[in-house]
mmCIF file of C-alpha atoms in Angstrom:
data_model
loop_
_atom_site.group_PDB
_atom_site.id
_atom_site.type_symbol
_atom_site.label_atom_id
_atom_site.label_comp_id
_atom_site.label_asym_id
_atom_site.label_seq_id
_atom_site.Cartn_x
_atom_site.Cartn_y
_atom_site.Cartn_z
ATOM 1 C CA MET A 1 169.857 -95.589 -201.482
ATOM 2 C CA ALA A 2 171.091 -98.133 -204.018
ATOM 3 C CA VAL A 3 173.721 -97.227 -206.570
ATOM 4 C CA ASP A 4 174.209 -99.230 -209.765
ATOM 5 C CA VAL A 5 177.633 -99.272 -211.393
ATOM 6 C CA LEU A 6 177.270 -100.122 -215.069
ATOM 7 C CA THR A 7 180.209 -100.947 -217.270
ATOM 8 C CA ILE A 8 180.545 -101.203 -221.017
ATOM 9 C CA ALA A 9 180.678 -104.994 -220.654
ATOM 10 C CA GLN A 10 177.092 -105.260 -219.413
ATOM 11 C CA PHE A 11 174.686 -105.980 -222.245
ATOM 12 C CA GLY A 12 171.194 -107.403 -222.567
ATOM 13 C CA ASP A 13 170.006 -106.677 -219.047
ATOM 14 C CA GLY A 14 168.263 -103.420 -219.897
ATOM 15 C CA ALA A 15 170.827 -101.409 -217.937
ATOM 16 C CA ALA A 16 173.965 -100.954 -219.956
ATOM 17 C CA ILE A 17 176.245 -98.740 -221.907
ATOM 18 C CA ALA A 18 175.215 -100.011 -225.290
ATOM 19 C CA ARG A 19 177.655 -98.525 -227.768
ATOM 20 C CA VAL A 20 180.985 -96.742 -227.801
ATOM 21 C CA ALA A 21 183.184 -95.267 -230.520
ATOM 22 C CA TYR A 22 186.491 -93.438 -230.315
ATOM 23 C CA ASP A 23 188.581 -91.786 -232.946
ATOM 24 C CA ASP A 24 190.994 -88.847 -232.876
ATOM 25 C CA LEU A 25 188.595 -86.959 -235.133
ATOM 26 C CA LEU A 26 185.305 -88.282 -233.788
ATOM 27 C CA GLY A 27 186.191 -87.843 -230.150
ATOM 28 C CA ASN A 28 184.458 -90.189 -227.728
ATOM 29 C CA VAL A 29 180.864 -91.139 -228.416
ATOM 30 C CA LEU A 30 179.023 -93.136 -225.757
ATOM 31 C CA GLY A 31 175.549 -94.592 -226.239
ATOM 32 C CA PHE A 32 173.539 -95.686 -223.207
ATOM 33 C CA THR A 33 170.362 -97.665 -222.634
ATOM 34 C CA LEU A 34 168.793 -97.434 -219.189
ATOM 35 C CA PRO A 35 165.641 -99.069 -217.806
ATOM 36 C CA TYR A 36 164.761 -95.990 -215.723
ATOM 37 C CA THR A 37 165.628 -92.308 -215.384
ATOM 38 C CA PRO A 38 168.179 -92.038 -212.587
ATOM 39 C CA THR A 39 168.150 -89.307 -209.943
ATOM 40 C CA ARG A 40 171.924 -89.064 -210.405
ATOM 41 C CA ALA A 41 174.324 -90.292 -213.099
ATOM 42 C CA ILE A 42 178.108 -90.014 -213.010
ATOM 43 C CA LEU A 43 180.293 -90.937 -215.993
ATOM 44 C CA ARG A 44 183.603 -92.354 -214.753
ATOM 45 C CA LEU A 45 186.537 -92.853 -217.126
ATOM 46 C CA ARG A 46 190.170 -93.912 -216.680
ATOM 47 C CA SER A 47 192.738 -91.681 -218.396
ATOM 48 C CA THR A 48 195.247 -93.584 -220.537
ATOM 49 C CA SER A 49 197.283 -90.693 -221.885
ATOM 50 C CA ASN A 50 199.208 -87.656 -220.785
ATOM 51 C CA ALA A 51 197.543 -85.341 -218.335
ATOM 52 C CA SER A 52 195.339 -82.589 -219.676
ATOM 53 C CA ALA A 53 194.818 -79.231 -217.981
ATOM 54 C CA LYS A 54 191.379 -79.090 -219.553
ATOM 55 C CA GLY A 55 189.534 -82.364 -220.179
ATOM 56 C CA PRO A 56 186.798 -82.867 -222.765
ATOM 57 C CA ALA A 57 183.455 -81.104 -222.768
ATOM 58 C CA VAL A 58 180.320 -83.277 -222.643
ATOM 59 C CA TYR A 59 177.503 -82.753 -225.136
ATOM 60 C CA ARG A 60 174.210 -84.470 -225.806
ATOM 61 C CA ALA A 61 174.278 -86.007 -229.265
ATOM 62 C CA ASP A 62 171.906 -87.522 -231.792
ATOM 63 C CA ASP A 63 171.140 -91.126 -230.844
ATOM 64 C CA THR A 64 170.781 -92.574 -234.366
ATOM 65 C CA TRP A 65 174.131 -94.308 -234.888
ATOM 66 C CA ALA A 66 175.574 -97.799 -234.793
ATOM 67 C CA GLU A 67 178.928 -98.766 -233.331
ATOM 68 C CA ASN A 68 179.950 -100.860 -236.325
ATOM 69 C CA THR A 69 179.144 -98.212 -238.951
ATOM 70 C CA ILE A 70 180.130 -94.886 -237.384
ATOM 71 C CA THR A 71 182.483 -92.702 -239.457
ATOM 72 C CA TRP A 72 183.478 -89.049 -239.569
ATOM 73 C CA ALA A 73 180.850 -88.460 -242.258
ATOM 74 C CA ASN A 74 177.943 -89.974 -240.290
ATOM 75 C CA ARG A 75 179.039 -89.268 -236.701
ATOM 76 C CA PRO A 76 176.289 -88.181 -234.305
ATOM 77 C CA LEU A 77 175.711 -84.445 -234.335
ATOM 78 C CA VAL A 78 175.886 -82.666 -230.999
ATOM 79 C CA VAL A 79 172.671 -81.154 -229.704
ATOM 80 C CA GLY A 80 173.186 -77.729 -228.141
ATOM 81 C CA GLY A 81 176.228 -76.603 -226.239
ATOM 82 C CA PRO A 82 178.239 -78.514 -223.665
ATOM 83 C CA PHE A 83 176.393 -79.260 -220.424
ATOM 84 C CA ALA A 84 179.429 -80.495 -218.460
ATOM 85 C CA ALA A 85 183.213 -80.780 -218.689
ATOM 86 C CA PHE A 86 185.840 -82.983 -217.097
ATOM 87 C CA GLY A 87 188.229 -80.252 -215.990
ATOM 88 C CA ALA A 88 191.837 -81.307 -215.363
ATOM 89 C CA VAL A 89 192.626 -84.954 -216.197
ATOM 90 C CA VAL A 90 195.488 -86.721 -214.425
ATOM 91 C CA ALA A 91 197.348 -89.368 -216.451
ATOM 92 C CA GLY A 92 196.412 -92.886 -215.314
ATOM 93 C CA ALA A 93 193.712 -91.707 -212.897
ATOM 94 C CA TRP A 94 189.946 -92.144 -212.835
ATOM 95 C CA THR A 95 188.031 -88.968 -213.635
ATOM 96 C CA GLU A 96 184.329 -88.275 -213.241
ATOM 97 C CA VAL A 97 181.687 -85.917 -214.560
ATOM 98 C CA ASP A 98 178.027 -85.532 -213.599
ATOM 99 C CA VAL A 99 175.785 -86.389 -216.571
ATOM 100 C CA THR A 100 172.483 -86.496 -214.684
ATOM 101 C CA SER A 101 170.898 -83.829 -216.880
ATOM 102 C CA ALA A 102 171.297 -86.065 -219.963
ATOM 103 C CA ALA A 103 170.534 -89.467 -218.420
ATOM 104 C CA ARG A 104 167.061 -90.840 -219.060
ATOM 105 C CA ALA A 105 165.143 -94.066 -219.477
ATOM 106 C CA GLY A 106 165.716 -95.515 -222.920
ATOM 107 C CA SER A 107 168.601 -94.652 -225.206
ATOM 108 C CA PHE A 108 170.721 -91.522 -225.202
ATOM 109 C CA THR A 109 174.156 -90.517 -226.519
ATOM 110 C CA LEU A 110 176.960 -88.379 -225.116
ATOM 111 C CA ALA A 111 179.803 -86.908 -227.134
ATOM 112 C CA LEU A 112 183.083 -85.983 -225.421
ATOM 113 C CA ILE A 113 184.915 -83.310 -227.397
ATOM 114 C CA ALA A 114 188.402 -82.011 -226.591
ATOM 115 C CA GLN A 115 188.612 -78.434 -225.328
ATOM 116 C CA SER A 116 192.370 -78.132 -225.721
ATOM 117 C CA THR A 117 195.207 -79.315 -227.923
ATOM 118 C CA ASP A 118 196.624 -81.675 -225.285
ATOM 119 C CA GLY A 119 193.475 -83.773 -225.664
ATOM 120 C CA GLY A 120 193.544 -87.018 -223.731
ATOM 121 C CA ALA A 121 192.367 -90.571 -224.164
ATOM 122 C CA PHE A 122 190.394 -92.930 -221.968
ATOM 123 C CA ALA A 123 190.365 -96.689 -221.375
ATOM 124 C CA SER A 124 187.965 -98.632 -223.605
ATOM 125 C CA ARG A 125 185.692 -101.533 -222.795
ATOM 126 C CA GLU A 126 188.422 -103.916 -223.969
ATOM 127 C CA THR A 127 190.538 -103.040 -220.914
ATOM 128 C CA ALA A 128 190.273 -103.900 -217.227
ATOM 129 C CA ASP A 129 189.394 -100.238 -216.565
ATOM 130 C CA LYS A 130 186.148 -100.114 -218.517
ATOM 131 C CA PRO A 131 184.176 -96.856 -218.548
ATOM 132 C CA GLN A 132 181.469 -96.767 -215.906
ATOM 133 C CA LEU A 133 178.122 -95.074 -215.547
ATOM 134 C CA ILE A 134 177.274 -94.825 -211.861
ATOM 135 C CA ILE A 135 173.537 -94.320 -211.490
ATOM 136 C CA THR A 136 171.285 -93.750 -208.512
ATOM 137 C CA PRO A 137 167.630 -94.769 -208.963
#
């Protein structure tokens, strides 16, 4: 079975993480565009901050936002409760969460919202350790 590893840097091929925003108040917002609905999807992020005993929760979010105009006032609203969570995050390590239930053909957005005061931060697409969406057709 083939597995595609998509990074933030991949654009224009119909299989990419299309948009990303991060702010201490916004949390992490990740927008995806996929050419098909995968049978499995794993979001893989590299921690860049202190360890967290309880990593962020993952929510579905409204998909009507643009990377260059997102603010606290117009941030995507979460849809429902969290469907996954990262658990403990080790500083400097890769961490993964299964997001299959939210992944679908077309565009969709995930919001990562801190569950504790020790928070945590993840590498952005401007680094060598770009976020990855590992999908299985």
